PDB file of C-alpha atoms in Angstrom:
ATOM      1  CA  MET A  26     187.084 104.687 135.230  1.00  0.00           C
ATOM      2  CA  LEU A  27     186.156 101.337 134.231  1.00  0.00           C
ATOM      3  CA  GLY A  28     183.031 101.377 136.816  1.00  0.00           C
ATOM      4  CA  LEU A  29     182.996  99.259 139.764  1.00  0.00           C
ATOM      5  CA  ARG A  30     184.695  95.778 140.050  1.00  0.00           C
ATOM      6  CA  THR A  31     184.852  94.614 143.929  1.00  0.00           C
ATOM      7  CA  THR A  32     182.363  95.261 146.929  1.00  0.00           C
ATOM      8  CA  ILE A  33     184.014  93.796 150.599  1.00  0.00           C
ATOM      9  CA  TYR A  34     182.036  92.594 153.658  1.00  0.00           C
ATOM     10  CA  LYS A  35     183.465  92.684 156.847  1.00  0.00           C
ATOM     11  CA  VAL A  36     182.643  89.503 159.011  1.00  0.00           C
ATOM     12  CA  SER A  37     184.216  88.325 162.261  1.00  0.00           C
ATOM     13  CA  ASP A  38     183.835  84.414 160.996  1.00  0.00           C
ATOM     14  CA  MET A  39     185.627  83.805 157.548  1.00  0.00           C
ATOM     15  CA  GLU A  40     184.417  80.242 157.369  1.00  0.00           C
ATOM     16  CA  ALA A  41     180.786  80.631 158.319  1.00  0.00           C
ATOM     17  CA  ALA A  42     180.505  84.036 155.946  1.00  0.00           C
ATOM     18  CA  LYS A  43     182.614  81.564 153.259  1.00  0.00           C
ATOM     19  CA  ALA A  44     179.326  79.285 153.689  1.00  0.00           C
ATOM     20  CA  TRP A  45     176.285  81.623 153.856  1.00  0.00           C
ATOM     21  CA  TYR A  46     177.864  83.431 150.435  1.00  0.00           C
ATOM     22  CA  THR A  47     178.284  80.302 148.563  1.00  0.00           C
ATOM     23  CA  GLN A  48     174.488  79.499 149.101  1.00  0.00           C
ATOM     24  CA  ALA A  49     172.799  83.285 149.009  1.00  0.00           C
ATOM     25  CA  PHE A  50     174.779  83.177 145.720  1.00  0.00           C
ATOM     26  CA  GLY A  51     175.052  80.158 144.319  1.00  0.00           C
ATOM     27  CA  THR A  52     178.745  79.931 143.754  1.00  0.00           C
ATOM     28  CA  LYS A  53     182.165  78.871 145.199  1.00  0.00           C
ATOM     29  CA  PRO A  54     184.513  81.449 145.546  1.00  0.00           C
ATOM     30  CA  TYR A  55     187.460  81.666 143.144  1.00  0.00           C
ATOM     31  CA  PHE A  56     189.791  82.916 145.728  1.00  0.00           C
ATOM     32  CA  ASP A  57     190.047  81.056 148.993  1.00  0.00           C
ATOM     33  CA  GLU A  58     192.845  82.220 151.764  1.00  0.00           C
ATOM     34  CA  PRO A  59     192.138  83.325 155.442  1.00  0.00           C
ATOM     35  CA  PHE A  60     192.963  87.176 154.548  1.00  0.00           C
ATOM     36  CA  TYR A  61     190.440  87.511 151.446  1.00  0.00           C
ATOM     37  CA  ILE A  62     187.631  85.015 150.253  1.00  0.00           C
ATOM     38  CA  GLY A  63     186.553  86.511 146.697  1.00  0.00           C
ATOM     39  CA  PHE A  64     183.482  85.452 144.812  1.00  0.00           C
ATOM     40  CA  ASN A  65     183.146  86.052 140.854  1.00  0.00           C
ATOM     41  CA  ILE A  66     179.758  87.627 140.987  1.00  0.00           C
ATOM     42  CA  GLY A  67     178.371  87.565 137.219  1.00  0.00           C
ATOM     43  CA  GLY A  68     181.446  89.252 136.490  1.00  0.00           C
ATOM     44  CA  TYR A  69     181.654  91.473 139.649  1.00  0.00           C
ATOM     45  CA  GLU A  70     183.542  90.693 143.203  1.00  0.00           C
ATOM     46  CA  LEU A  71     182.293  90.440 146.016  1.00  0.00           C
ATOM     47  CA  GLY A  72     185.059  90.019 149.018  1.00  0.00           C
ATOM     48  CA  LEU A  73     184.957  88.528 152.335  1.00  0.00           C
ATOM     49  CA  GLN A  74     187.581  90.393 154.831  1.00  0.00           C
ATOM     50  CA  PRO A  75     188.472  89.495 158.509  1.00  0.00           C
ATOM     51  CA  GLU A  76     186.894  91.988 160.942  1.00  0.00           C
ATOM     52  CA  GLU A  77     189.194  93.374 163.214  1.00  0.00           C
ATOM     53  CA  ASN A  78     186.292  94.855 165.864  1.00  0.00           C
ATOM     54  CA  SER A  79     183.422  92.472 165.268  1.00  0.00           C
ATOM     55  CA  GLY A  80     182.062  93.610 168.514  1.00  0.00           C
ATOM     56  CA  ALA A  81     181.574  97.330 167.003  1.00  0.00           C
ATOM     57  CA  GLU A  82     177.584  98.136 165.811  1.00  0.00           C
ATOM     58  CA  LYS A  83     178.416  98.594 161.777  1.00  0.00           C
ATOM     59  CA  VAL A  84     176.939 102.188 160.416  1.00  0.00           C
ATOM     60  CA  ASP A  85     175.220 101.876 157.130  1.00  0.00           C
ATOM     61  CA  SER A  86     177.378 103.946 154.820  1.00  0.00           C
ATOM     62  CA  VAL A  87     178.261 102.733 151.400  1.00  0.00           C
ATOM     63  CA  LEU A  88     175.450 100.671 149.878  1.00  0.00           C
ATOM     64  CA  SER A  89     176.086  98.158 147.192  1.00  0.00           C
ATOM     65  CA  TYR A  90     173.328  96.539 144.973  1.00  0.00           C
ATOM     66  CA  TRP A  91     173.619  92.907 143.517  1.00  0.00           C
ATOM     67  CA  GLY A  92     170.974  93.090 140.491  1.00  0.00           C
ATOM     68  CA  VAL A  93     167.833  90.197 140.613  1.00  0.00           C
ATOM     69  CA  GLU A  94     165.517  89.225 138.632  1.00  0.00           C
ATOM     70  CA  LYS A  95     162.966  88.279 141.235  1.00  0.00           C
ATOM     71  CA  ILE A  96     163.474  90.209 143.927  1.00  0.00           C
ATOM     72  CA  GLU A  97     160.997  89.211 146.353  1.00  0.00           C
ATOM     73  CA  GLU A  98     161.956  85.670 145.260  1.00  0.00           C
ATOM     74  CA  GLU A  99     165.600  86.591 146.268  1.00  0.00           C
ATOM     75  CA  TYR A 100     164.936  89.078 149.571  1.00  0.00           C
ATOM     76  CA  LYS A 101     162.647  85.832 151.228  1.00  0.00           C
ATOM     77  CA  LYS A 102     165.379  83.268 150.247  1.00  0.00           C
ATOM     78  CA  LEU A 103     167.948  85.691 151.926  1.00  0.00           C
ATOM     79  CA  LEU A 104     166.187  86.058 155.027  1.00  0.00           C
ATOM     80  CA  ALA A 105     164.916  82.316 155.321  1.00  0.00           C
ATOM     81  CA  GLN A 106     168.996  81.787 155.091  1.00  0.00           C
ATOM     82  CA  GLY A 107     169.658  83.824 158.716  1.00  0.00           C
ATOM     83  CA  ALA A 108     169.652  87.450 156.734  1.00  0.00           C
ATOM     84  CA  THR A 109     167.756  90.322 158.958  1.00  0.00           C
ATOM     85  CA  PRO A 110     165.096  92.592 157.331  1.00  0.00           C
ATOM     86  CA  HIS A 111     166.807  95.844 156.841  1.00  0.00           C
ATOM     87  CA  GLU A 112     164.182  97.373 153.830  1.00  0.00           C
ATOM     88  CA  ALA A 113     161.499  95.269 152.120  1.00  0.00           C
ATOM     89  CA  PRO A 114     161.506  95.493 148.305  1.00  0.00           C
ATOM     90  CA  THR A 115     160.124  99.059 147.179  1.00  0.00           C
ATOM     91  CA  ASN A 116     159.096 100.401 144.192  1.00  0.00           C
ATOM     92  CA  VAL A 117     161.455 103.678 143.477  1.00  0.00           C
ATOM     93  CA  GLY A 118     159.978 104.254 140.173  1.00  0.00           C
ATOM     94  CA  GLY A 119     158.647 102.777 137.008  1.00  0.00           C
ATOM     95  CA  GLU A 120     159.887  99.215 137.166  1.00  0.00           C
ATOM     96  CA  LEU A 121     162.594 100.184 139.420  1.00  0.00           C
ATOM     97  CA  MET A 122     162.898  97.830 142.563  1.00  0.00           C
ATOM     98  CA  VAL A 123     164.677  97.818 145.637  1.00  0.00           C
ATOM     99  CA  ALA A 124     165.392  96.157 148.979  1.00  0.00           C
ATOM    100  CA  THR A 125     167.990  95.389 151.241  1.00  0.00           C
ATOM    101  CA  VAL A 126     168.821  92.977 154.119  1.00  0.00           C
ATOM    102  CA  LYS A 127     171.672  92.580 156.743  1.00  0.00           C
ATOM    103  CA  ASP A 128     173.716  89.675 156.658  1.00  0.00           C
ATOM    104  CA  PRO A 129     174.366  87.819 159.924  1.00  0.00           C
ATOM    105  CA  TRP A 130     177.203  90.158 160.424  1.00  0.00           C
ATOM    106  CA  GLY A 131     175.676  93.478 160.124  1.00  0.00           C
ATOM    107  CA  ASN A 132     176.499  94.085 156.849  1.00  0.00           C
ATOM    108  CA  VAL A 133     173.889  95.624 154.384  1.00  0.00           C
ATOM    109  CA  LEU A 134     173.520  93.469 151.170  1.00  0.00           C
ATOM    110  CA  GLY A 135     171.171  95.405 148.845  1.00  0.00           C
ATOM    111  CA  LEU A 136     169.233  94.103 145.574  1.00  0.00           C
ATOM    112  CA  ILE A 137     167.822  95.692 142.610  1.00  0.00           C
ATOM    113  CA  TYR A 138     165.521  94.637 139.991  1.00  0.00           C
ATOM    114  CA  ASN A 139     166.696  97.294 137.122  1.00  0.00           C
ATOM    115  CA  PRO A 140     165.361  96.083 134.054  1.00  0.00           C
ATOM    116  CA  TYR A 141     166.742  99.833 132.491  1.00  0.00           C
ATOM    117  CA  PHE A 142     170.631  98.952 133.187  1.00  0.00           C
ATOM    118  CA  LYS A 143     172.161  97.107 130.678  1.00  0.00           C
ATOM    119  CA  LEU A 144     175.946  96.091 130.511  1.00  0.00           C
ATOM    120  CA  PRO A 145     177.550  97.107 127.213  1.00  0.00           C
ATOM    121  CA  ASN A 146     178.244  94.011 125.095  1.00  0.00           C
TER     122      ASN A 146
END
């Protein structure tokens, strides 16, 4: 195993989602096709794919957390951009904090402040 590489969110409007995620993560996609839009987020991939059943309610199954330094600030920023609250920033032990929002397409987007996790050099 080489570690996590890609998290994919299914969306009903690829262009609107591309704009939303570009603003949310402060970076433009490196790959942009009608079937897939890919962003490089700190060396990890966030992918957008067209959703086939856009009317169906999404269930929370797999959850990816994106690392942040200021979790309260990032949480509020995403809400201001149109995300809806899912789980407010919560301390889960020591300095570790997690939060989740739902993007405008109903995908759960996790945020984590984890000063204990370090990437290898």
